[in-house]
mmCIF file with all atom_site columns, C-alpha atoms in Angstrom:
data_model
loop_
_atom_site.group_PDB
_atom_site.id
_atom_site.type_symbol
_atom_site.label_atom_id
_atom_site.label_alt_id
_atom_site.label_comp_id
_atom_site.label_asym_id
_atom_site.label_entity_id
_atom_site.label_seq_id
_atom_site.pdbx_PDB_ins_code
_atom_site.Cartn_x
_atom_site.Cartn_y
_atom_site.Cartn_z
_atom_site.occupancy
_atom_site.B_iso_or_equiv
_atom_site.pdbx_formal_charge
_atom_site.auth_seq_id
_atom_site.auth_comp_id
_atom_site.auth_asym_id
_atom_site.auth_atom_id
_atom_site.pdbx_PDB_model_num
ATOM 1   C CA . MET Y 1 1   ? 0.000   0.000  0.000   1.00 0.00 ? 1   MET Y CA 1
ATOM 2   C CA . SER Y 1 2   ? 1.352   3.408  -0.951  1.00 0.00 ? 2   SER Y CA 1
ATOM 3   C CA . CYS Y 1 3   ? 1.471   6.361  1.420   1.00 0.00 ? 3   CYS Y CA 1
ATOM 4   C CA . THR Y 1 4   ? -1.181  8.113  -0.670  1.00 0.00 ? 4   THR Y CA 1
ATOM 5   C CA . SER Y 1 5   ? -3.482  5.079  -0.576  1.00 0.00 ? 5   SER Y CA 1
ATOM 6   C CA . GLY Y 1 6   ? -3.045  5.007  3.186   1.00 0.00 ? 6   GLY Y CA 1
ATOM 7   C CA . PHE Y 1 7   ? -4.049  8.663  3.365   1.00 0.00 ? 7   PHE Y CA 1
ATOM 8   C CA . PHE Y 1 8   ? -7.307  7.990  1.504   1.00 0.00 ? 8   PHE Y CA 1
ATOM 9   C CA . GLU Y 1 9   ? -8.034  4.903  3.610   1.00 0.00 ? 9   GLU Y CA 1
ATOM 10  C CA . THR Y 1 10  ? -7.518  6.968  6.763   1.00 0.00 ? 10  THR Y CA 1
ATOM 11  C CA . PHE Y 1 11  ? -9.804  9.646  5.318   1.00 0.00 ? 11  PHE Y CA 1
ATOM 12  C CA . LEU Y 1 12  ? -12.539 7.053  4.746   1.00 0.00 ? 12  LEU Y CA 1
ATOM 13  C CA . GLU Y 1 13  ? -12.057 5.616  8.228   1.00 0.00 ? 13  GLU Y CA 1
ATOM 14  C CA . ALA Y 1 14  ? -12.370 9.082  9.772   1.00 0.00 ? 14  ALA Y CA 1
ATOM 15  C CA . HIS Y 1 15  ? -15.573 9.663  7.769   1.00 0.00 ? 15  HIS Y CA 1
ATOM 16  C CA . LYS Y 1 16  ? -17.156 6.302  8.628   1.00 0.00 ? 16  LYS Y CA 1
ATOM 17  C CA . GLN Y 1 17  ? -16.443 4.972  5.116   1.00 0.00 ? 17  GLN Y CA 1
ATOM 18  C CA . LYS Y 1 18  ? -18.545 7.736  3.525   1.00 0.00 ? 18  LYS Y CA 1
ATOM 19  C CA . MET Y 1 19  ? -16.886 8.486  0.213   1.00 0.00 ? 19  MET Y CA 1
ATOM 20  C CA . PRO Y 1 20  ? -17.008 11.963 -1.325  1.00 0.00 ? 20  PRO Y CA 1
ATOM 21  C CA . LYS Y 1 21  ? -18.849 12.288 -4.645  1.00 0.00 ? 21  LYS Y CA 1
ATOM 22  C CA . THR Y 1 22  ? -16.056 14.318 -6.263  1.00 0.00 ? 22  THR Y CA 1
ATOM 23  C CA . ILE Y 1 23  ? -12.406 14.955 -5.441  1.00 0.00 ? 23  ILE Y CA 1
ATOM 24  C CA . PHE Y 1 24  ? -10.256 17.626 -7.068  1.00 0.00 ? 24  PHE Y CA 1
ATOM 25  C CA . THR Y 1 25  ? -6.496  17.179 -7.204  1.00 0.00 ? 25  THR Y CA 1
ATOM 26  C CA . ASP Y 1 26  ? -3.518  18.420 -9.148  1.00 0.00 ? 26  ASP Y CA 1
ATOM 27  C CA . GLN Y 1 27  ? -2.115  16.125 -11.849 1.00 0.00 ? 27  GLN Y CA 1
ATOM 28  C CA . ASP Y 1 28  ? -0.131  13.946 -9.432  1.00 0.00 ? 28  ASP Y CA 1
ATOM 29  C CA . GLN Y 1 29  ? -0.098  10.399 -10.853 1.00 0.00 ? 29  GLN Y CA 1
ATOM 30  C CA . ALA Y 1 30  ? 0.397   8.692  -7.481  1.00 0.00 ? 30  ALA Y CA 1
ATOM 31  C CA . MET Y 1 31  ? -2.689  10.436 -6.128  1.00 0.00 ? 31  MET Y CA 1
ATOM 32  C CA . ALA Y 1 32  ? -4.729  9.530  -9.225  1.00 0.00 ? 32  ALA Y CA 1
ATOM 33  C CA . LYS Y 1 33  ? -3.691  5.886  -8.834  1.00 0.00 ? 33  LYS Y CA 1
ATOM 34  C CA . ALA Y 1 34  ? -4.545  5.868  -5.117  1.00 0.00 ? 34  ALA Y CA 1
ATOM 35  C CA . LEU Y 1 35  ? -7.952  7.432  -5.797  1.00 0.00 ? 35  LEU Y CA 1
ATOM 36  C CA . PHE Y 1 36  ? -8.652  4.763  -8.393  1.00 0.00 ? 36  PHE Y CA 1
ATOM 37  C CA . GLU Y 1 37  ? -7.673  2.019  -5.926  1.00 0.00 ? 37  GLU Y CA 1
ATOM 38  C CA . VAL Y 1 38  ? -9.292  3.351  -2.747  1.00 0.00 ? 38  VAL Y CA 1
ATOM 39  C CA . MET Y 1 39  ? -12.168 5.597  -3.864  1.00 0.00 ? 39  MET Y CA 1
ATOM 40  C CA . LEU Y 1 40  ? -13.273 3.955  -7.067  1.00 0.00 ? 40  LEU Y CA 1
ATOM 41  C CA . GLY Y 1 41  ? -16.780 5.456  -6.857  1.00 0.00 ? 41  GLY Y CA 1
ATOM 42  C CA . ALA Y 1 42  ? -15.627 9.066  -6.434  1.00 0.00 ? 42  ALA Y CA 1
ATOM 43  C CA . TYR Y 1 43  ? -15.375 11.317 -9.480  1.00 0.00 ? 43  TYR Y CA 1
ATOM 44  C CA . HIS Y 1 44  ? -11.790 12.533 -9.866  1.00 0.00 ? 44  HIS Y CA 1
ATOM 45  C CA . GLY Y 1 45  ? -11.604 16.052 -11.246 1.00 0.00 ? 45  GLY Y CA 1
ATOM 46  C CA . LEU Y 1 46  ? -8.471  18.055 -11.970 1.00 0.00 ? 46  LEU Y CA 1
ATOM 47  C CA . CYS Y 1 47  ? -8.152  21.445 -10.336 1.00 0.00 ? 47  CYS Y CA 1
ATOM 48  C CA . THR Y 1 48  ? -8.287  24.112 -13.037 1.00 0.00 ? 48  THR Y CA 1
ATOM 49  C CA . TRP Y 1 49  ? -5.977  26.395 -11.051 1.00 0.00 ? 49  TRP Y CA 1
ATOM 50  C CA . TYR Y 1 50  ? -3.275  23.710 -11.102 1.00 0.00 ? 50  TYR Y CA 1
ATOM 51  C CA . LEU Y 1 51  ? -3.872  23.067 -14.798 1.00 0.00 ? 51  LEU Y CA 1
ATOM 52  C CA . ASN Y 1 52  ? -3.184  26.724 -15.497 1.00 0.00 ? 52  ASN Y CA 1
ATOM 53  C CA . GLN Y 1 53  ? -0.098  26.722 -13.262 1.00 0.00 ? 53  GLN Y CA 1
ATOM 54  C CA . ASN Y 1 54  ? 1.274   23.590 -14.929 1.00 0.00 ? 54  ASN Y CA 1
ATOM 55  C CA . GLY Y 1 55  ? 0.474   25.104 -18.305 1.00 0.00 ? 55  GLY Y CA 1
ATOM 56  C CA . MET Y 1 56  ? 2.484   28.211 -17.465 1.00 0.00 ? 56  MET Y CA 1
ATOM 57  C CA . GLU Y 1 57  ? 5.394   26.025 -16.416 1.00 0.00 ? 57  GLU Y CA 1
ATOM 58  C CA . HIS Y 1 58  ? 5.331   23.781 -19.504 1.00 0.00 ? 58  HIS Y CA 1
ATOM 59  C CA . LEU Y 1 59  ? 3.873   25.976 -22.249 1.00 0.00 ? 59  LEU Y CA 1
ATOM 60  C CA . GLY Y 1 60  ? 5.743   29.168 -21.372 1.00 0.00 ? 60  GLY Y CA 1
ATOM 61  C CA . ASN Y 1 61  ? 4.727   32.256 -23.307 1.00 0.00 ? 61  ASN Y CA 1
ATOM 62  C CA . LEU Y 1 62  ? 1.582   30.614 -24.661 1.00 0.00 ? 62  LEU Y CA 1
ATOM 63  C CA . MET Y 1 63  ? 0.077   30.892 -21.146 1.00 0.00 ? 63  MET Y CA 1
ATOM 64  C CA . LYS Y 1 64  ? 1.251   34.416 -20.277 1.00 0.00 ? 64  LYS Y CA 1
ATOM 65  C CA . GLY Y 1 65  ? -1.020  37.307 -19.347 1.00 0.00 ? 65  GLY Y CA 1
ATOM 66  C CA . ASP Y 1 66  ? -3.752  38.011 -21.842 1.00 0.00 ? 66  ASP Y CA 1
ATOM 67  C CA . SER Y 1 67  ? -2.478  35.732 -24.622 1.00 0.00 ? 67  SER Y CA 1
ATOM 68  C CA . HIS Y 1 68  ? -4.983  34.460 -27.161 1.00 0.00 ? 68  HIS Y CA 1
ATOM 69  C CA . PHE Y 1 69  ? -3.944  30.902 -26.329 1.00 0.00 ? 69  PHE Y CA 1
ATOM 70  C CA . LEU Y 1 70  ? -4.720  31.389 -22.625 1.00 0.00 ? 70  LEU Y CA 1
ATOM 71  C CA . ARG Y 1 71  ? -8.050  33.051 -23.430 1.00 0.00 ? 71  ARG Y CA 1
ATOM 72  C CA . ASP Y 1 72  ? -9.038  30.180 -25.741 1.00 0.00 ? 72  ASP Y CA 1
ATOM 73  C CA . PHE Y 1 73  ? -7.775  27.513 -23.315 1.00 0.00 ? 73  PHE Y CA 1
ATOM 74  C CA . ASN Y 1 74  ? -9.889  29.060 -20.546 1.00 0.00 ? 74  ASN Y CA 1
ATOM 75  C CA . LYS Y 1 75  ? -12.915 28.962 -22.862 1.00 0.00 ? 75  LYS Y CA 1
ATOM 76  C CA . CYS Y 1 76  ? -12.320 25.228 -23.279 1.00 0.00 ? 76  CYS Y CA 1
ATOM 77  C CA . MET Y 1 77  ? -12.042 24.857 -19.526 1.00 0.00 ? 77  MET Y CA 1
ATOM 78  C CA . TYR Y 1 78  ? -15.032 26.940 -18.415 1.00 0.00 ? 78  TYR Y CA 1
ATOM 79  C CA . ASP Y 1 79  ? -17.313 28.097 -21.220 1.00 0.00 ? 79  ASP Y CA 1
ATOM 80  C CA . TYR Y 1 80  ? -18.255 25.331 -23.629 1.00 0.00 ? 80  TYR Y CA 1
ATOM 81  C CA . LYS Y 1 81  ? -21.447 23.536 -22.683 1.00 0.00 ? 81  LYS Y CA 1
ATOM 82  C CA . ASP Y 1 82  ? -21.201 20.681 -25.168 1.00 0.00 ? 82  ASP Y CA 1
ATOM 83  C CA . GLU Y 1 83  ? -18.445 18.436 -26.430 1.00 0.00 ? 83  GLU Y CA 1
ATOM 84  C CA . GLU Y 1 84  ? -18.697 19.656 -30.045 1.00 0.00 ? 84  GLU Y CA 1
ATOM 85  C CA . GLN Y 1 85  ? -18.007 23.245 -28.968 1.00 0.00 ? 85  GLN Y CA 1
ATOM 86  C CA . PHE Y 1 86  ? -15.115 21.998 -26.856 1.00 0.00 ? 86  PHE Y CA 1
ATOM 87  C CA . GLU Y 1 87  ? -13.532 20.068 -29.738 1.00 0.00 ? 87  GLU Y CA 1
ATOM 88  C CA . GLU Y 1 88  ? -13.849 23.099 -32.046 1.00 0.00 ? 88  GLU Y CA 1
ATOM 89  C CA . GLY Y 1 89  ? -12.284 25.291 -29.355 1.00 0.00 ? 89  GLY Y CA 1
ATOM 90  C CA . LEU Y 1 90  ? -9.453  22.828 -28.959 1.00 0.00 ? 90  LEU Y CA 1
ATOM 91  C CA . ARG Y 1 91  ? -8.759  22.916 -32.695 1.00 0.00 ? 91  ARG Y CA 1
ATOM 92  C CA . THR Y 1 92  ? -8.415  26.700 -32.299 1.00 0.00 ? 92  THR Y CA 1
ATOM 93  C CA . ILE Y 1 93  ? -5.873  26.165 -29.518 1.00 0.00 ? 93  ILE Y CA 1
ATOM 94  C CA . ILE Y 1 94  ? -3.807  23.678 -31.506 1.00 0.00 ? 94  ILE Y CA 1
ATOM 95  C CA . LYS Y 1 95  ? -3.180  26.267 -34.231 1.00 0.00 ? 95  LYS Y CA 1
ATOM 96  C CA . TYR Y 1 96  ? -1.136  28.261 -31.672 1.00 0.00 ? 96  TYR Y CA 1
ATOM 97  C CA . CYS Y 1 97  ? 1.296   25.373 -31.248 1.00 0.00 ? 97  CYS Y CA 1
ATOM 98  C CA . VAL Y 1 98  ? 3.957   25.535 -33.939 1.00 0.00 ? 98  VAL Y CA 1
ATOM 99  C CA . LYS Y 1 99  ? 5.441   22.186 -32.964 1.00 0.00 ? 99  LYS Y CA 1
ATOM 100 C CA . LYS Y 1 100 ? 3.747   19.082 -31.644 1.00 0.00 ? 100 LYS Y CA 1
ATOM 101 C CA . ASN Y 1 101 ? 3.191   19.643 -27.936 1.00 0.00 ? 101 ASN Y CA 1
ATOM 102 C CA . THR Y 1 102 ? 3.039   16.443 -25.866 1.00 0.00 ? 102 THR Y CA 1
ATOM 103 C CA . ARG Y 1 103 ? 2.001   18.358 -22.720 1.00 0.00 ? 103 ARG Y CA 1
ATOM 104 C CA . LEU Y 1 104 ? -1.100  19.702 -24.443 1.00 0.00 ? 104 LEU Y CA 1
ATOM 105 C CA . GLN Y 1 105 ? -1.865  16.234 -25.802 1.00 0.00 ? 105 GLN Y CA 1
ATOM 106 C CA . LYS Y 1 106 ? -1.658  14.735 -22.310 1.00 0.00 ? 106 LYS Y CA 1
ATOM 107 C CA . VAL Y 1 107 ? -3.977  17.391 -20.891 1.00 0.00 ? 107 VAL Y CA 1
ATOM 108 C CA . TYR Y 1 108 ? -6.405  16.678 -23.741 1.00 0.00 ? 108 TYR Y CA 1
ATOM 109 C CA . THR Y 1 109 ? -6.510  12.958 -22.855 1.00 0.00 ? 109 THR Y CA 1
ATOM 110 C CA . LEU Y 1 110 ? -7.688  13.983 -19.365 1.00 0.00 ? 110 LEU Y CA 1
ATOM 111 C CA . LYS Y 1 111 ? -10.416 16.359 -20.630 1.00 0.00 ? 111 LYS Y CA 1
ATOM 112 C CA . GLU Y 1 112 ? -13.183 14.502 -18.741 1.00 0.00 ? 112 GLU Y CA 1
ATOM 113 C CA . LYS Y 1 113 ? -11.494 15.638 -15.529 1.00 0.00 ? 113 LYS Y CA 1
ATOM 114 C CA . TRP Y 1 114 ? -11.325 19.400 -16.227 1.00 0.00 ? 114 TRP Y CA 1
ATOM 115 C CA . ALA Y 1 115 ? -13.463 20.589 -19.180 1.00 0.00 ? 115 ALA Y CA 1
ATOM 116 C CA . HIS Y 1 116 ? -16.821 22.050 -18.122 1.00 0.00 ? 116 HIS Y CA 1
ATOM 117 C CA . CYS Y 1 117 ? -18.808 20.145 -20.761 1.00 0.00 ? 117 CYS Y CA 1
ATOM 118 C CA . TYR Y 1 118 ? -17.557 16.846 -19.314 1.00 0.00 ? 118 TYR Y CA 1
ATOM 119 C CA . MET Y 1 119 ? -17.588 17.921 -15.656 1.00 0.00 ? 119 MET Y CA 1
ATOM 120 C CA . MET Y 1 120 ? -21.329 18.628 -15.862 1.00 0.00 ? 120 MET Y CA 1
ATOM 121 C CA . LYS Y 1 121 ? -21.770 14.876 -15.315 1.00 0.00 ? 121 LYS Y CA 1
ATOM 122 C CA . ALA Y 1 122 ? -20.224 15.134 -11.835 1.00 0.00 ? 122 ALA Y CA 1
ATOM 123 C CA . LEU Y 1 123 ? -21.576 16.594 -8.607  1.00 0.00 ? 123 LEU Y CA 1
ATOM 124 C CA . THR Y 1 124 ? -19.258 19.591 -8.144  1.00 0.00 ? 124 THR Y CA 1
ATOM 125 C CA . LEU Y 1 125 ? -21.529 22.344 -6.763  1.00 0.00 ? 125 LEU Y CA 1
ATOM 126 C CA . GLY Y 1 126 ? -19.957 24.602 -9.386  1.00 0.00 ? 126 GLY Y CA 1
ATOM 127 C CA . MET Y 1 127 ? -16.403 24.068 -8.160  1.00 0.00 ? 127 MET Y CA 1
ATOM 128 C CA . GLN Y 1 128 ? -13.562 23.360 -10.576 1.00 0.00 ? 128 GLN Y CA 1
ATOM 129 C CA . SER Y 1 129 ? -10.684 24.328 -8.364  1.00 0.00 ? 129 SER Y CA 1
ATOM 130 C CA . THR Y 1 130 ? -9.170  23.522 -5.015  1.00 0.00 ? 130 THR Y CA 1
ATOM 131 C CA . GLN Y 1 131 ? -8.220  27.176 -4.596  1.00 0.00 ? 131 GLN Y CA 1
ATOM 132 C CA . PRO Y 1 132 ? -10.740 28.974 -2.347  1.00 0.00 ? 132 PRO Y CA 1
ATOM 133 C CA . SER Y 1 133 ? -10.427 32.264 -4.183  1.00 0.00 ? 133 SER Y CA 1
ATOM 134 C CA . GLU Y 1 134 ? -11.303 30.430 -7.389  1.00 0.00 ? 134 GLU Y CA 1
ATOM 135 C CA . SER Y 1 135 ? -14.378 28.648 -6.091  1.00 0.00 ? 135 SER Y CA 1
ATOM 136 C CA . ILE Y 1 136 ? -16.820 28.602 -3.197  1.00 0.00 ? 136 ILE Y CA 1
ATOM 137 C CA . ASN Y 1 137 ? -15.327 31.451 -1.149  1.00 0.00 ? 137 ASN Y CA 1
ATOM 138 C CA . ALA Y 1 138 ? -15.617 33.810 -4.109  1.00 0.00 ? 138 ALA Y CA 1
ATOM 139 C CA . HIS Y 1 139 ? -19.316 32.958 -4.365  1.00 0.00 ? 139 HIS Y CA 1
ATOM 140 C CA . ILE Y 1 140 ? -19.890 33.313 -0.627  1.00 0.00 ? 140 ILE Y CA 1
ATOM 141 C CA . LYS Y 1 141 ? -18.290 36.767 -0.639  1.00 0.00 ? 141 LYS Y CA 1
ATOM 142 C CA . SER Y 1 142 ? -20.879 37.951 -3.140  1.00 0.00 ? 142 SER Y CA 1
ATOM 143 C CA . TYR Y 1 143 ? -23.532 37.293 -0.458  1.00 0.00 ? 143 TYR Y CA 1
ATOM 144 C CA . MET Y 1 144 ? -21.602 38.762 2.470   1.00 0.00 ? 144 MET Y CA 1
ATOM 145 C CA . ASN Y 1 145 ? -20.515 42.120 3.761   1.00 0.00 ? 145 ASN Y CA 1
ATOM 146 C CA . VAL Y 1 146 ? -18.448 43.103 6.815   1.00 0.00 ? 146 VAL Y CA 1
ATOM 147 C CA . ASN Y 1 147 ? -21.276 45.244 8.191   1.00 0.00 ? 147 ASN Y CA 1
ATOM 148 C CA . LEU Y 1 148 ? -23.758 42.368 8.564   1.00 0.00 ? 148 LEU Y CA 1
ATOM 149 C CA . ASP Y 1 149 ? -25.003 41.475 12.020  1.00 0.00 ? 149 ASP Y CA 1
ATOM 150 C CA . ILE Y 1 150 ? -25.082 37.778 12.924  1.00 0.00 ? 150 ILE Y CA 1
ATOM 151 C CA . ILE Y 1 151 ? -28.741 37.278 11.943  1.00 0.00 ? 151 ILE Y CA 1
ATOM 152 C CA . LYS Y 1 152 ? -28.274 38.873 8.512   1.00 0.00 ? 152 LYS Y CA 1
ATOM 153 C CA . PHE Y 1 153 ? -25.045 36.916 8.068   1.00 0.00 ? 153 PHE Y CA 1
ATOM 154 C CA . PHE Y 1 154 ? -26.837 33.589 8.545   1.00 0.00 ? 154 PHE Y CA 1
ATOM 155 C CA . LYS Y 1 155 ? -29.769 34.702 6.399   1.00 0.00 ? 155 LYS Y CA 1
ATOM 156 C CA . ASN Y 1 156 ? -27.376 35.570 3.558   1.00 0.00 ? 156 ASN Y CA 1
ATOM 157 C CA . PHE Y 1 157 ? -25.515 32.301 4.066   1.00 0.00 ? 157 PHE Y CA 1
ATOM 158 C CA . GLU Y 1 158 ? -28.800 30.387 3.786   1.00 0.00 ? 158 GLU Y CA 1
ATOM 159 C CA . ASP Y 1 159 ? -29.578 32.312 0.587   1.00 0.00 ? 159 ASP Y CA 1
ATOM 160 C CA . PHE Y 1 160 ? -26.157 31.353 -0.755  1.00 0.00 ? 160 PHE Y CA 1
ATOM 161 C CA . VAL Y 1 161 ? -26.687 27.648 0.026   1.00 0.00 ? 161 VAL Y CA 1
ATOM 162 C CA . GLU Y 1 162 ? -30.140 27.745 -1.564  1.00 0.00 ? 162 GLU Y CA 1
ATOM 163 C CA . ALA Y 1 163 ? -28.722 29.378 -4.718  1.00 0.00 ? 163 ALA Y CA 1
ATOM 164 C CA . LYS Y 1 164 ? -26.010 26.689 -4.972  1.00 0.00 ? 164 LYS Y CA 1
ATOM 165 C CA . ARG Y 1 165 ? -28.620 23.950 -4.564  1.00 0.00 ? 165 ARG Y CA 1
ATOM 166 C CA . TYR Y 1 166 ? -30.751 25.539 -7.279  1.00 0.00 ? 166 TYR Y CA 1
ATOM 167 C CA . GLU Y 1 167 ? -27.747 25.767 -9.648  1.00 0.00 ? 167 GLU Y CA 1
ATOM 168 C CA . GLU Y 1 168 ? -26.913 22.120 -9.088  1.00 0.00 ? 168 GLU Y CA 1
#
Protein backbone atom coordinates (compact mmCIF):
# COMPACT_ATOMS: atom_id res chain seq x y z
CA MET A 1 0.00 0.00 0.00
CA SER A 2 1.35 3.41 -0.95
CA CYS A 3 1.47 6.36 1.42
CA THR A 4 -1.18 8.11 -0.67
CA SER A 5 -3.48 5.08 -0.58
CA GLY A 6 -3.05 5.01 3.19
CA PHE A 7 -4.05 8.66 3.37
CA PHE A 8 -7.31 7.99 1.50
CA GLU A 9 -8.03 4.90 3.61
CA THR A 10 -7.52 6.97 6.76
CA PHE A 11 -9.80 9.65 5.32
CA LEU A 12 -12.54 7.05 4.75
CA GLU A 13 -12.06 5.62 8.23
CA ALA A 14 -12.37 9.08 9.77
CA HIS A 15 -15.57 9.66 7.77
CA LYS A 16 -17.16 6.30 8.63
CA GLN A 17 -16.44 4.97 5.12
CA LYS A 18 -18.54 7.74 3.53
CA MET A 19 -16.89 8.49 0.21
CA PRO A 20 -17.01 11.96 -1.32
CA LYS A 21 -18.85 12.29 -4.64
CA THR A 22 -16.06 14.32 -6.26
CA ILE A 23 -12.41 14.96 -5.44
CA PHE A 24 -10.26 17.63 -7.07
CA THR A 25 -6.50 17.18 -7.20
CA ASP A 26 -3.52 18.42 -9.15
CA GLN A 27 -2.11 16.12 -11.85
CA ASP A 28 -0.13 13.95 -9.43
CA GLN A 29 -0.10 10.40 -10.85
CA ALA A 30 0.40 8.69 -7.48
CA MET A 31 -2.69 10.44 -6.13
CA ALA A 32 -4.73 9.53 -9.22
CA LYS A 33 -3.69 5.89 -8.83
CA ALA A 34 -4.55 5.87 -5.12
CA LEU A 35 -7.95 7.43 -5.80
CA PHE A 36 -8.65 4.76 -8.39
CA GLU A 37 -7.67 2.02 -5.93
CA VAL A 38 -9.29 3.35 -2.75
CA MET A 39 -12.17 5.60 -3.86
CA LEU A 40 -13.27 3.96 -7.07
CA GLY A 41 -16.78 5.46 -6.86
CA ALA A 42 -15.63 9.07 -6.43
CA TYR A 43 -15.37 11.32 -9.48
CA HIS A 44 -11.79 12.53 -9.87
CA GLY A 45 -11.60 16.05 -11.25
CA LEU A 46 -8.47 18.05 -11.97
CA CYS A 47 -8.15 21.45 -10.34
CA THR A 48 -8.29 24.11 -13.04
CA TRP A 49 -5.98 26.39 -11.05
CA TYR A 50 -3.27 23.71 -11.10
CA LEU A 51 -3.87 23.07 -14.80
CA ASN A 52 -3.18 26.72 -15.50
CA GLN A 53 -0.10 26.72 -13.26
CA ASN A 54 1.27 23.59 -14.93
CA GLY A 55 0.47 25.10 -18.31
CA MET A 56 2.48 28.21 -17.47
CA GLU A 57 5.39 26.02 -16.42
CA HIS A 58 5.33 23.78 -19.50
CA LEU A 59 3.87 25.98 -22.25
CA GLY A 60 5.74 29.17 -21.37
CA ASN A 61 4.73 32.26 -23.31
CA LEU A 62 1.58 30.61 -24.66
CA MET A 63 0.08 30.89 -21.15
CA LYS A 64 1.25 34.42 -20.28
CA GLY A 65 -1.02 37.31 -19.35
CA ASP A 66 -3.75 38.01 -21.84
CA SER A 67 -2.48 35.73 -24.62
CA HIS A 68 -4.98 34.46 -27.16
CA PHE A 69 -3.94 30.90 -26.33
CA LEU A 70 -4.72 31.39 -22.62
CA ARG A 71 -8.05 33.05 -23.43
CA ASP A 72 -9.04 30.18 -25.74
CA PHE A 73 -7.78 27.51 -23.32
CA ASN A 74 -9.89 29.06 -20.55
CA LYS A 75 -12.91 28.96 -22.86
CA CYS A 76 -12.32 25.23 -23.28
CA MET A 77 -12.04 24.86 -19.53
CA TYR A 78 -15.03 26.94 -18.41
CA ASP A 79 -17.31 28.10 -21.22
CA TYR A 80 -18.25 25.33 -23.63
CA LYS A 81 -21.45 23.54 -22.68
CA ASP A 82 -21.20 20.68 -25.17
CA GLU A 83 -18.45 18.44 -26.43
CA GLU A 84 -18.70 19.66 -30.04
CA GLN A 85 -18.01 23.24 -28.97
CA PHE A 86 -15.11 22.00 -26.86
CA GLU A 87 -13.53 20.07 -29.74
CA GLU A 88 -13.85 23.10 -32.05
CA GLY A 89 -12.28 25.29 -29.35
CA LEU A 90 -9.45 22.83 -28.96
CA ARG A 91 -8.76 22.92 -32.69
CA THR A 92 -8.42 26.70 -32.30
CA ILE A 93 -5.87 26.16 -29.52
CA ILE A 94 -3.81 23.68 -31.51
CA LYS A 95 -3.18 26.27 -34.23
CA TYR A 96 -1.14 28.26 -31.67
CA CYS A 97 1.30 25.37 -31.25
CA VAL A 98 3.96 25.53 -33.94
CA LYS A 99 5.44 22.19 -32.96
CA LYS A 100 3.75 19.08 -31.64
CA ASN A 101 3.19 19.64 -27.94
CA THR A 102 3.04 16.44 -25.87
CA ARG A 103 2.00 18.36 -22.72
CA LEU A 104 -1.10 19.70 -24.44
CA GLN A 105 -1.87 16.23 -25.80
CA LYS A 106 -1.66 14.74 -22.31
CA VAL A 107 -3.98 17.39 -20.89
CA TYR A 108 -6.40 16.68 -23.74
CA THR A 109 -6.51 12.96 -22.85
CA LEU A 110 -7.69 13.98 -19.36
CA LYS A 111 -10.42 16.36 -20.63
CA GLU A 112 -13.18 14.50 -18.74
CA LYS A 113 -11.49 15.64 -15.53
CA TRP A 114 -11.33 19.40 -16.23
CA ALA A 115 -13.46 20.59 -19.18
CA HIS A 116 -16.82 22.05 -18.12
CA CYS A 117 -18.81 20.14 -20.76
CA TYR A 118 -17.56 16.85 -19.31
CA MET A 119 -17.59 17.92 -15.66
CA MET A 120 -21.33 18.63 -15.86
CA LYS A 121 -21.77 14.88 -15.31
CA ALA A 122 -20.22 15.13 -11.83
CA LEU A 123 -21.58 16.59 -8.61
CA THR A 124 -19.26 19.59 -8.14
CA LEU A 125 -21.53 22.34 -6.76
CA GLY A 126 -19.96 24.60 -9.39
CA MET A 127 -16.40 24.07 -8.16
CA GLN A 128 -13.56 23.36 -10.58
CA SER A 129 -10.68 24.33 -8.36
CA THR A 130 -9.17 23.52 -5.01
CA GLN A 131 -8.22 27.18 -4.60
CA PRO A 132 -10.74 28.97 -2.35
CA SER A 133 -10.43 32.26 -4.18
CA GLU A 134 -11.30 30.43 -7.39
CA SER A 135 -14.38 28.65 -6.09
CA ILE A 136 -16.82 28.60 -3.20
CA ASN A 137 -15.33 31.45 -1.15
CA ALA A 138 -15.62 33.81 -4.11
CA HIS A 139 -19.32 32.96 -4.37
CA ILE A 140 -19.89 33.31 -0.63
CA LYS A 141 -18.29 36.77 -0.64
CA SER A 142 -20.88 37.95 -3.14
CA TYR A 143 -23.53 37.29 -0.46
CA MET A 144 -21.60 38.76 2.47
CA ASN A 145 -20.52 42.12 3.76
CA VAL A 146 -18.45 43.10 6.82
CA ASN A 147 -21.28 45.24 8.19
CA LEU A 148 -23.76 42.37 8.56
CA ASP A 149 -25.00 41.48 12.02
CA ILE A 150 -25.08 37.78 12.92
CA ILE A 151 -28.74 37.28 11.94
CA LYS A 152 -28.27 38.87 8.51
CA PHE A 153 -25.05 36.92 8.07
CA PHE A 154 -26.84 33.59 8.54
CA LYS A 155 -29.77 34.70 6.40
CA ASN A 156 -27.38 35.57 3.56
CA PHE A 157 -25.51 32.30 4.07
CA GLU A 158 -28.80 30.39 3.79
CA ASP A 159 -29.58 32.31 0.59
CA PHE A 160 -26.16 31.35 -0.76
CA VAL A 161 -26.69 27.65 0.03
CA GLU A 162 -30.14 27.75 -1.56
CA ALA A 163 -28.72 29.38 -4.72
CA LYS A 164 -26.01 26.69 -4.97
CA ARG A 165 -28.62 23.95 -4.56
CA TYR A 166 -30.75 25.54 -7.28
CA GLU A 167 -27.75 25.77 -9.65
CA GLU A 168 -26.91 22.12 -9.09
